[in-house]
Coordinates of C-alpha atoms in Angstrom, one line a residue:
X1 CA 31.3 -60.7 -41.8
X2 CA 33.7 -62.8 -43.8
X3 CA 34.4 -61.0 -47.2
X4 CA 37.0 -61.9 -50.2
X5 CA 38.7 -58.6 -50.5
X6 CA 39.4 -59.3 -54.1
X7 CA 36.2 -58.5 -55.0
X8 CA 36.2 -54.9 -54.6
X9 CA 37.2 -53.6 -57.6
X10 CA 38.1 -50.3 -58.6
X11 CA 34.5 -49.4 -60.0
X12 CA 32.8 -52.3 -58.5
X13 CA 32.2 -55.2 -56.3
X14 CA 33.2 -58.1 -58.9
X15 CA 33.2 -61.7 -58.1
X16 CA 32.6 -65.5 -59.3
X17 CA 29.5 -66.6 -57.8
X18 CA 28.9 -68.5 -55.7
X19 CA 32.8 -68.8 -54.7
X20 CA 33.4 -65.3 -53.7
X21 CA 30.2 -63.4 -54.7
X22 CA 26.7 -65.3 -52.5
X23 CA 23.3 -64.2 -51.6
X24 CA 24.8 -63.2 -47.8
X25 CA 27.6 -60.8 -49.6
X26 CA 24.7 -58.8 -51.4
X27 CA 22.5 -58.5 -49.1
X28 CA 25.6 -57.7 -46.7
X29 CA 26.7 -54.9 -49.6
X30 CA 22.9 -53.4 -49.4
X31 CA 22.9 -52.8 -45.9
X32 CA 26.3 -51.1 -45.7
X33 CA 25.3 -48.9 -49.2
X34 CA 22.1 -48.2 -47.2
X35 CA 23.5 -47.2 -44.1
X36 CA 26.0 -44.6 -46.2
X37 CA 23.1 -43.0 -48.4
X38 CA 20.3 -42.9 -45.5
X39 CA 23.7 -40.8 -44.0
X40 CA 24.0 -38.9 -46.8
X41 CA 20.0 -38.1 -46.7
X42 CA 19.0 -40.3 -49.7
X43 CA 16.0 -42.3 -48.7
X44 CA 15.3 -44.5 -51.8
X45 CA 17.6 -46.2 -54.7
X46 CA 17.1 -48.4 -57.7
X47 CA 17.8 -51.5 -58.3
X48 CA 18.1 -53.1 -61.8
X49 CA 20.1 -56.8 -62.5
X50 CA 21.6 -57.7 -65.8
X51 CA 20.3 -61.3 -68.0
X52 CA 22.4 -63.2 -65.7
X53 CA 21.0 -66.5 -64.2
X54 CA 22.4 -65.3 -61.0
X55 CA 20.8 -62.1 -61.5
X56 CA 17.4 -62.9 -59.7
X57 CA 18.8 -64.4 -56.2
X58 CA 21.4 -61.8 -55.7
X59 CA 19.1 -58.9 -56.3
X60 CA 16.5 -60.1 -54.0
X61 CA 19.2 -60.3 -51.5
X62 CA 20.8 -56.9 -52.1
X63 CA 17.1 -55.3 -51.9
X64 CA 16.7 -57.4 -48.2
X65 CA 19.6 -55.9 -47.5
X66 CA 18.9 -52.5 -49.0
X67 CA 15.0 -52.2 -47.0
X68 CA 16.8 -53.1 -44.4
X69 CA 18.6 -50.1 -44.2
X70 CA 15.5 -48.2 -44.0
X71 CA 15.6 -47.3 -47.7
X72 CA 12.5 -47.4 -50.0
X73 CA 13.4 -49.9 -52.8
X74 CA 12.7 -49.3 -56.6
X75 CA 13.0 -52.8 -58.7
X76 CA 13.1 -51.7 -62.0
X77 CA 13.7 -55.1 -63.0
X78 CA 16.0 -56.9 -65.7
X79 CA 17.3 -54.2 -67.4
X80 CA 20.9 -53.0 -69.3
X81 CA 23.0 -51.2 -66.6
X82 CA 22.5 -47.5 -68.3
X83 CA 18.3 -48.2 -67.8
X84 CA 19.7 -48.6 -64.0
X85 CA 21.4 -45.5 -64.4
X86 CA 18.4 -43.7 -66.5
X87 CA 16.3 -44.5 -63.5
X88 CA 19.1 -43.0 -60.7
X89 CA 18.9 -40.0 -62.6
X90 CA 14.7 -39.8 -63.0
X91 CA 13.2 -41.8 -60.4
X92 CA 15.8 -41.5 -57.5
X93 CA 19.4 -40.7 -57.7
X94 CA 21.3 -43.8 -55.9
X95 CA 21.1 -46.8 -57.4
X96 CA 22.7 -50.2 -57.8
X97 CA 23.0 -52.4 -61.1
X98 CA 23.4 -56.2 -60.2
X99 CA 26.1 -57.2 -63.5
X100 CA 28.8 -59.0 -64.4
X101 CA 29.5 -56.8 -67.4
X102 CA 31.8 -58.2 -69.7
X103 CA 32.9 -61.3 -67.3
X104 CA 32.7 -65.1 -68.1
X105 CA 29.2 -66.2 -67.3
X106 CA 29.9 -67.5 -63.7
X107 CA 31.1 -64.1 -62.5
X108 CA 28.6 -61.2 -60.7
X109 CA 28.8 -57.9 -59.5
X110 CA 27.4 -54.4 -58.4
X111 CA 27.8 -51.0 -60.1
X112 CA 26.7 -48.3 -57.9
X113 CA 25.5 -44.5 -58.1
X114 CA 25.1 -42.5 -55.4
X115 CA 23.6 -39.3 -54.9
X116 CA 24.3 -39.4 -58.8
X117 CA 27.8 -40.0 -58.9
X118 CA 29.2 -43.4 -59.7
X119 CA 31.3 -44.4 -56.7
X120 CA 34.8 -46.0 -57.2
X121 CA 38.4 -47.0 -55.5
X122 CA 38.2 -45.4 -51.5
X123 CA 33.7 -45.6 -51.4
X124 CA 33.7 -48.9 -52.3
X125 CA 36.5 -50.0 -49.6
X126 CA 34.1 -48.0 -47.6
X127 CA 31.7 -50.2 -48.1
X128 CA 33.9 -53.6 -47.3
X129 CA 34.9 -52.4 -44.1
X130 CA 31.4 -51.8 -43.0
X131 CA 30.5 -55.0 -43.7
X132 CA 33.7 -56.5 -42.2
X133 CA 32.9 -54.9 -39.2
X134 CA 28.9 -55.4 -39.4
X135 CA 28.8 -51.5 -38.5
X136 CA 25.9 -50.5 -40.3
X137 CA 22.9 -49.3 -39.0
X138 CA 19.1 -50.9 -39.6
X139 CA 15.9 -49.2 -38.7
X140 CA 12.0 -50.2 -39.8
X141 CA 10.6 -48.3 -42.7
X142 CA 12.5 -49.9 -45.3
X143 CA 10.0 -50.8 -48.4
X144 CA 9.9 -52.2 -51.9
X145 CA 8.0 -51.4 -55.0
X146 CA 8.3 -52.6 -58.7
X147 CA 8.3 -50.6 -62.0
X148 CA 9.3 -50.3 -65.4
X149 CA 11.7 -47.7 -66.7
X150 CA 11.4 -49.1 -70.4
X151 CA 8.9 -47.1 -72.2
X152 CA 10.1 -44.2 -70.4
X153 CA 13.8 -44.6 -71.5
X154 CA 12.7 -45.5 -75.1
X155 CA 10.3 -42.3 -75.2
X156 CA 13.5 -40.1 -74.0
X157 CA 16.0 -42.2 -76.3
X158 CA 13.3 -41.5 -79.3
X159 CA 12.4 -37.6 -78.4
X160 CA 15.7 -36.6 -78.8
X161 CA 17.1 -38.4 -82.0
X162 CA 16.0 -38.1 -85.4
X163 CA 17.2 -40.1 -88.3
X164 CA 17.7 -38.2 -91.7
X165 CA 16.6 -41.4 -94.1
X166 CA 15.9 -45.0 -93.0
X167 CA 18.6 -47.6 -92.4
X168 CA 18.8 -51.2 -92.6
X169 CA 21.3 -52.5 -89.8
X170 CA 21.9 -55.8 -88.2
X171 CA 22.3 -55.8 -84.4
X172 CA 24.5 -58.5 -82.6
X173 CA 23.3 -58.7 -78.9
X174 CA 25.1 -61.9 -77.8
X175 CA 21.9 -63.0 -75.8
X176 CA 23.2 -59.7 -73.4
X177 CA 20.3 -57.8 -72.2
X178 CA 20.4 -55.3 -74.9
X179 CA 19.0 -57.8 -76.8
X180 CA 15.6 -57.1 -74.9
X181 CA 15.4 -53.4 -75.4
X182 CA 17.8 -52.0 -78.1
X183 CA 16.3 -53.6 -81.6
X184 CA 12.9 -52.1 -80.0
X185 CA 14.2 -49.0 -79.6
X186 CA 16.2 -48.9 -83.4
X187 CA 13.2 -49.9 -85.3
X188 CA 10.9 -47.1 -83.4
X189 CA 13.5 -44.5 -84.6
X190 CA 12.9 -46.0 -88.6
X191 CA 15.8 -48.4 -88.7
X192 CA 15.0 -52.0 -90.1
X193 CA 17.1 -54.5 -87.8
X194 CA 18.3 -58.1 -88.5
X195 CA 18.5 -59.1 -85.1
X196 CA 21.3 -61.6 -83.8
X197 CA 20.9 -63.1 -80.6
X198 CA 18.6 -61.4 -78.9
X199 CA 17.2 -63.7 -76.6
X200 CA 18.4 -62.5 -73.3
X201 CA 20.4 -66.2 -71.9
X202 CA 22.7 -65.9 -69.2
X203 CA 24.5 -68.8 -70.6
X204 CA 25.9 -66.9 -73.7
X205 CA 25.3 -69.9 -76.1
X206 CA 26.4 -68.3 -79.0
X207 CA 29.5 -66.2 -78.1
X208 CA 30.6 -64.2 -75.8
X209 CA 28.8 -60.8 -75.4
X210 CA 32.1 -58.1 -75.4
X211 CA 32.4 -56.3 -78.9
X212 CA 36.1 -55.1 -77.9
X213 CA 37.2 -59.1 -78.8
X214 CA 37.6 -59.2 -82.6
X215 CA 36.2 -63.1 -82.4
X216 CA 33.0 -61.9 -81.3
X217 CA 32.3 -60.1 -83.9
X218 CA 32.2 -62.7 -86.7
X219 CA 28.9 -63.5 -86.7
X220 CA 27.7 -60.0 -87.6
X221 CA 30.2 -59.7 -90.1
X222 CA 28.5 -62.6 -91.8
X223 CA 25.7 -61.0 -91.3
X224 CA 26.3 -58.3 -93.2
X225 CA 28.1 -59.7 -95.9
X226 CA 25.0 -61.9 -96.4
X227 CA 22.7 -59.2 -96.3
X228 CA 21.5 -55.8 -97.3
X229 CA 22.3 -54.2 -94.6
X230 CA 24.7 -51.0 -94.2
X231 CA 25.7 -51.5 -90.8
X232 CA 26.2 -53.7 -87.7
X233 CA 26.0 -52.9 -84.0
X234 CA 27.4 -55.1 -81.5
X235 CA 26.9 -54.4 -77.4
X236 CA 28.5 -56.2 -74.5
X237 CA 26.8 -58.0 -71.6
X238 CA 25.6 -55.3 -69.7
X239 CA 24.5 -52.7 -72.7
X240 CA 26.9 -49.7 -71.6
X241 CA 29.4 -50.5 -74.8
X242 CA 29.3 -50.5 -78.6
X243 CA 30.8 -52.2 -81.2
X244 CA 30.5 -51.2 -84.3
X245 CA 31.5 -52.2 -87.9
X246 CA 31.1 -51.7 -91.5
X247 CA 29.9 -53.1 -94.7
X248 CA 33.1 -54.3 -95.5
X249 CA 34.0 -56.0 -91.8
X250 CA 35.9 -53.1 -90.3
X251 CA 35.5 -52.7 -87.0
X252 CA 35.7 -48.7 -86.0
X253 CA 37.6 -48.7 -82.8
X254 CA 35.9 -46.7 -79.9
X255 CA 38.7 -44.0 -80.6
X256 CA 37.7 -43.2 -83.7
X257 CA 33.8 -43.5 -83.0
X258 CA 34.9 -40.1 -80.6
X259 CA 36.6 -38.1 -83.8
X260 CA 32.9 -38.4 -85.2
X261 CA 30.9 -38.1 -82.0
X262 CA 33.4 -35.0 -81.4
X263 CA 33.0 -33.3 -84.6
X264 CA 28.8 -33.7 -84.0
X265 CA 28.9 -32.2 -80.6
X266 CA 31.2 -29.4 -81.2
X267 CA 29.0 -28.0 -84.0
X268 CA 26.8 -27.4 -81.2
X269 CA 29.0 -26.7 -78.4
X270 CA 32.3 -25.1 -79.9
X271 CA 34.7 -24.3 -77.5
X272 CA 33.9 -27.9 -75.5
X273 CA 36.4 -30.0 -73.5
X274 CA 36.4 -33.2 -74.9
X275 CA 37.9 -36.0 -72.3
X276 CA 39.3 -39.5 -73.4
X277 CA 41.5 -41.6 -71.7
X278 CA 45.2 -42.9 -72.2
X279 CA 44.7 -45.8 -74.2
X280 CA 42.8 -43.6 -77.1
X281 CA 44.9 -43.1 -80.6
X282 CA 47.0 -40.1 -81.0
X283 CA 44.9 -38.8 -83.8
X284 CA 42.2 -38.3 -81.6
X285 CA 43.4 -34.7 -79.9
X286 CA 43.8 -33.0 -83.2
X287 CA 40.8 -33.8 -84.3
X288 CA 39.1 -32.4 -81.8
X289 CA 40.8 -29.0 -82.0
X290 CA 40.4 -29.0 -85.8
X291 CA 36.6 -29.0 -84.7
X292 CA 37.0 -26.2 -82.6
X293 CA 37.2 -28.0 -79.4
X294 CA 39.6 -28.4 -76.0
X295 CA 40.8 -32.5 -76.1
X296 CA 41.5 -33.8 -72.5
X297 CA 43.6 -36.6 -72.2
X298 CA 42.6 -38.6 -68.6
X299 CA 43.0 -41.7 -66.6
X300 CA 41.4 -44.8 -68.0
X301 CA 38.2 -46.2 -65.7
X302 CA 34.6 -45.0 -66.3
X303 CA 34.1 -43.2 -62.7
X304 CA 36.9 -41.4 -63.2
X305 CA 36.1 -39.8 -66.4
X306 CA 32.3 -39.3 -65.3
X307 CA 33.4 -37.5 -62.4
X308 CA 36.1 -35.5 -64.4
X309 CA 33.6 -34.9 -67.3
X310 CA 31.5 -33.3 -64.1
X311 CA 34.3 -31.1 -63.1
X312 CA 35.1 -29.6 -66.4
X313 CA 31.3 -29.5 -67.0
X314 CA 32.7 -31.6 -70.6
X315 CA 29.7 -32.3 -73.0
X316 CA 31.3 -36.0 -74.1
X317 CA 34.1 -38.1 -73.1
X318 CA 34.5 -41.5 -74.0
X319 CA 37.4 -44.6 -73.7
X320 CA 39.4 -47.0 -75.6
X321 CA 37.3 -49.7 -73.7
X322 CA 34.0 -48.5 -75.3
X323 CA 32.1 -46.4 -72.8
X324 CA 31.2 -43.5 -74.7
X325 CA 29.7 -40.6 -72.6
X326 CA 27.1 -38.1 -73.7
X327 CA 26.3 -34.7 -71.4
X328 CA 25.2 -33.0 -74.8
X329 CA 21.2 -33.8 -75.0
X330 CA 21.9 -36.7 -72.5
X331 CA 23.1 -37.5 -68.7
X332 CA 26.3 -38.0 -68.7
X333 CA 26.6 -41.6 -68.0
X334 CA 28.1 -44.4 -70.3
X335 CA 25.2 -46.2 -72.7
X336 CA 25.7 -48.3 -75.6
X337 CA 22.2 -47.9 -77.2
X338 CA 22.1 -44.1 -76.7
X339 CA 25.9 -44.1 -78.3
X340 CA 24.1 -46.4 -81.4
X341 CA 21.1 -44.0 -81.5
X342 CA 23.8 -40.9 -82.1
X343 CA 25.7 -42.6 -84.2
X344 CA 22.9 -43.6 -86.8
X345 CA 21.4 -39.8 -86.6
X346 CA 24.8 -38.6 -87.9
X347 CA 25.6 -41.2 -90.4
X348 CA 22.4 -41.3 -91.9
X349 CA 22.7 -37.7 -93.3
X350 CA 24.9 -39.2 -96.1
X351 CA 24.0 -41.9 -98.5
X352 CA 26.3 -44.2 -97.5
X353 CA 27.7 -44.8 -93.6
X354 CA 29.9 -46.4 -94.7
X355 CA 31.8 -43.7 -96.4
X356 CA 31.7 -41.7 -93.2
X357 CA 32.8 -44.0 -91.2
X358 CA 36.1 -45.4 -93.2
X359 CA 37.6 -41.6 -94.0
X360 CA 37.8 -41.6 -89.8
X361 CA 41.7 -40.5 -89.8
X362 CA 43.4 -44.2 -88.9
X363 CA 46.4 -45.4 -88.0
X364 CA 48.6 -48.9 -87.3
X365 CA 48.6 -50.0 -83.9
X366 CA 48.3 -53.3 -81.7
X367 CA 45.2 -54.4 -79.9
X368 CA 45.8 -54.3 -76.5
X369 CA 47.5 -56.0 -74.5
X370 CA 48.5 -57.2 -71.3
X371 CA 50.8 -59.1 -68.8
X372 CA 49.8 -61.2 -65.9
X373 CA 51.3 -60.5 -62.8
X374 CA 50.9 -61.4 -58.9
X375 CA 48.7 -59.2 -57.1
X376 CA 50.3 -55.6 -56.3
X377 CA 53.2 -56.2 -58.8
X378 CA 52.1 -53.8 -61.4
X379 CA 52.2 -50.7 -59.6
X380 CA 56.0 -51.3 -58.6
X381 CA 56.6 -52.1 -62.2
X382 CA 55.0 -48.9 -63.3
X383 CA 57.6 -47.1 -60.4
X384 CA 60.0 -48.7 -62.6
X385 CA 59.6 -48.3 -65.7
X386 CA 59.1 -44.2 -65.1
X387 CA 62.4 -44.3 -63.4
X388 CA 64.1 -45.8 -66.8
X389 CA 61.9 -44.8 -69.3
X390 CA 64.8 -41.9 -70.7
X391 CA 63.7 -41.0 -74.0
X392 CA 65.3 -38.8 -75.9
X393 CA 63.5 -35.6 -77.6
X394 CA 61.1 -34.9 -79.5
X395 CA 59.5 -38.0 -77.4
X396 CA 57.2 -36.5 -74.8
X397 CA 56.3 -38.1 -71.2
X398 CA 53.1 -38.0 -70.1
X399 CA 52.4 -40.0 -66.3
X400 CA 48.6 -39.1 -66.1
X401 CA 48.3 -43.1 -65.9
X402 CA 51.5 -45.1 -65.9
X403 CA 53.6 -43.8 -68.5
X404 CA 52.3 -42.9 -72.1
X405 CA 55.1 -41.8 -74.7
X406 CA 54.5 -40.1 -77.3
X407 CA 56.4 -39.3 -80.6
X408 CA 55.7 -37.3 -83.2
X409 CA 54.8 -40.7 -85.4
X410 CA 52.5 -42.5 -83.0
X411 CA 52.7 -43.3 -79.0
X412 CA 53.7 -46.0 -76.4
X413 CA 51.6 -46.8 -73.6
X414 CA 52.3 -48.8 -70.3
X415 CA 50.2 -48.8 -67.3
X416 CA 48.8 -51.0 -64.3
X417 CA 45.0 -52.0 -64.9
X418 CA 42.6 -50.4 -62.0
X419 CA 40.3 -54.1 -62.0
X420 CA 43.2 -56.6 -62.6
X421 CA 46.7 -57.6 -61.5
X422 CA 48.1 -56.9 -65.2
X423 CA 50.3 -54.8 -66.8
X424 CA 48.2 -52.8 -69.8
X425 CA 50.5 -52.3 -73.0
X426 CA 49.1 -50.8 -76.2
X427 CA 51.2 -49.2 -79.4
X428 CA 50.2 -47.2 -82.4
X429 CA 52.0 -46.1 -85.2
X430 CA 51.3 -43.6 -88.1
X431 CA 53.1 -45.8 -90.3
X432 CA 53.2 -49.8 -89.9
X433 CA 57.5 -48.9 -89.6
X434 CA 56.8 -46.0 -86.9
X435 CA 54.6 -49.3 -84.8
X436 CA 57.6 -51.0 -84.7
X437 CA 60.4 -49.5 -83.9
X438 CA 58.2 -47.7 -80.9
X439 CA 56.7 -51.0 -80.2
X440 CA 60.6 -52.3 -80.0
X441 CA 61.7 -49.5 -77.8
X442 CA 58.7 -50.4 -75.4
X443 CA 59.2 -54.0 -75.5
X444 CA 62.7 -53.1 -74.8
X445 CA 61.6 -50.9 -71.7
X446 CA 59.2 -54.1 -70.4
X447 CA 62.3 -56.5 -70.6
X448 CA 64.0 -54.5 -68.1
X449 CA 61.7 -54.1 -65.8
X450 CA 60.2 -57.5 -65.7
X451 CA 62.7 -59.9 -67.6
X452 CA 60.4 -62.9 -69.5
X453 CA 57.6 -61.5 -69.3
X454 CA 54.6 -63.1 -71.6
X455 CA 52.5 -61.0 -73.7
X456 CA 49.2 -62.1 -73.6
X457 CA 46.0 -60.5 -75.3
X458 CA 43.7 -58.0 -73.1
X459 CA 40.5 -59.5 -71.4
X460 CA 38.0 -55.9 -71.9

């Protein structure tokens, strides 16, 4: 079978569609997942699709592919990718979400659990040369059912939160798929909701839906400033990541959403290893010692920290990109409304949220950012740049993923994305002077390695 090897991704299959993604490569990527679960001894998996207009064609053809495997086939439908991973953790435990995530609309993809662990880097090559190869193995038997997982998520979502007061938010869905579940699910805990955007359209009228990107943000900060309301939430394409900002239009940064998710689960689980990844701001670890808990720092990538989470058996880990990832009273698996639900329960035990949310210690730092390169480049830069990268003390090296520097003032971080050919930079500073001069020094490291290079801004 003729594949694009491009589109297996680090912690998918990602492609544009129908250029490199079609309804032949899904249903080729359901028989080969098939083949590796029926040999693993699973013998059913969900399937769920995201709101794109895609969706439909290329889950039909990935459940073919799936039944005919030999597998029993559980549609659960359109739904956000963590109601694909709710129902791989209560109706089966493989499962595949049909999403482009964050992508431009014309893009598609898979996101796959199996045998509940999501699978990433050498499984999903795995995959690709079975299909290359046409080496998997089809037997009768193979069925297909539908259901809903909706009332049964919200019911779990609702049985385990509880709001101390009401609270009057405004929700920006970007016509994502949250839009058809998460306003739902805020109003039954006692939240009033201004929605924006709900209406699931794969064609994204209105803007893009990916809360990291400041621009698409503005229309719930008009929102708010036009309204009563205390809060906004904002989620991306798929539902698995949360924006959020205030009253006054700042936007707390997924770094300093973890101080306060932190601080919440370690009053219940002191002693806890807290895991976040490389791009996350330096005042992160001592805030989560000052709470009485063990800070982790990791490699960036969802799969990674889910599985790591798993072997440290860590109640909550979370990333710079916005997956936040609750064990504590949860499953473990990256979810934007759940991360909303636990955020409002803890805010609304003081008048104001947005009190709580701007004393979050804070610092100066640069979105981030990246440089283009050719496919493969990045690595070798990365070889590079920890060959000359000689810092003098009290700067400390740290080459978990690519190389992170970090000064007593603020840290430095270079490091070769796991889903694109890019170089990832990002910079933070206590103080706007510490940003720069180790935002010079880095700059200064980049130019050697890769003379001219152009700074562009990040695309997650």
């Amino acid at each position: 079978m003729q594949v694009e090897s491009s589109i297996f991704k680090a912690y998918d299959i990602r492609g544009v569609v129908p250029t490199t993604v079609t309804e032949q490569i899904a249903e080729g990527i359901g028989k080969a997942f098939g083949t590796i679960a029926r040999l693993e001894g699973e013998t059913s998996v969900c399937v769920g699709r995201d709101g794109r207009l895609s969706g439909p064609s290329l889950a039909a053809a990935l459940i073919r592919g799936l039944a005919a495997a030999g597998l029993e086939v559980v549609d659960v439908g359109m739904v956000t990718t963590p109601m694909l991973y709710f129902a791989a953790n209560t109706l089966t435990t493989s499962g595949i979400q049909v999403t482009g995530s964050h992508n431009p609309k014309d893009y598609n993809g898979f996101k796959m659990v199996m045998r509940g662990r999501a699978i990433y880097g050498e499984e999903i090559q795995a995959i690709r040369r079975m299909m290359e190869a046409e080496s998997w193995s089809l037997i009768l038997g193979g069925s297909t059912r539908q259901t809903s997982v909706d009332a049964a998520y919200s019911a779990r979502i609702q049985s385990g939160i509880k709001l101390s007061r009401p609270m009057k938010i405004v929700v920006d869905s970007g016509n994502g798929i949250a839009g058809a579940s998460a306003p739902d699910i805020f109003r039954a805990l006692g939240c009033e909701v201004i929605e924006l955007f709900s209406e699931v359209d794969g064609n994204f009228p209105n803007h893009h839906p990916d809360p990291s990107k400041p621009e698409n943000l503005r229309d719930l900060m008009a929102a708010l400033k036009n309204s009563d309301a205390e809060l906004g939430l904002a989620f991306d394409g798929d539902g698995d990541r949360l924006g959020i900002v205030t009253k006054q239009g700042n936007n707390i940064f997924p770094d300093r959403q973890m101080i306060l998710f932190a601080r919440d689960v370690l009053s219940r689980v002191p002693g806890g290893t807290i895991l976040f990844d490389v791009k996350c701001s330096q005042r992160l670890a001592p805030a989560i010692v000052e709470a009485g808990g063990v800070p982790l720092m990791f490699k960036t990538g969802h799969s990674l920290i889910k599985a790591k989470m798993k072997e440290v058996d860590s109640p909550l880990g979370g990333e710079m990109s916005g997956h936040i990832f609750f064990k504590e009273r949860w499953y473990g698996f990256d979810d934007g409304t759940y991360a909303g639900c636990r955020l409002l329960e803890i805010v609304s035990r003081s008048p104001d949220a947005n009190v709580v949310l701007d004393a979050l210690p804070t610092s100066f730092s640069t979105p981030e950012l990246n440089v283009s390169l050719e496919e493969g480049e990045a690595p070798t830069l990365i070889a590079k740049a920890l060959e000359l990268a000689k810092f003098p003390a009290p700067a400390k090296v740290n080459t978990i993923d690519g190389l992170r520097i970090d000064w007593p003032d603020g840290f430095g971080l270079m490091r070769s994305s796991n889903t694109t050919p890019v170089l990832v930079l990002r910079f933070e500073g206590h103080t706007q002077e510490a940003l720069h001069r180790i935002e010079t020094d880095m700059m200064a490291l980049l130019n050697q390695i890769k003379p001219g290079a152009k700074i562009g801004a990040s695309a997650h």
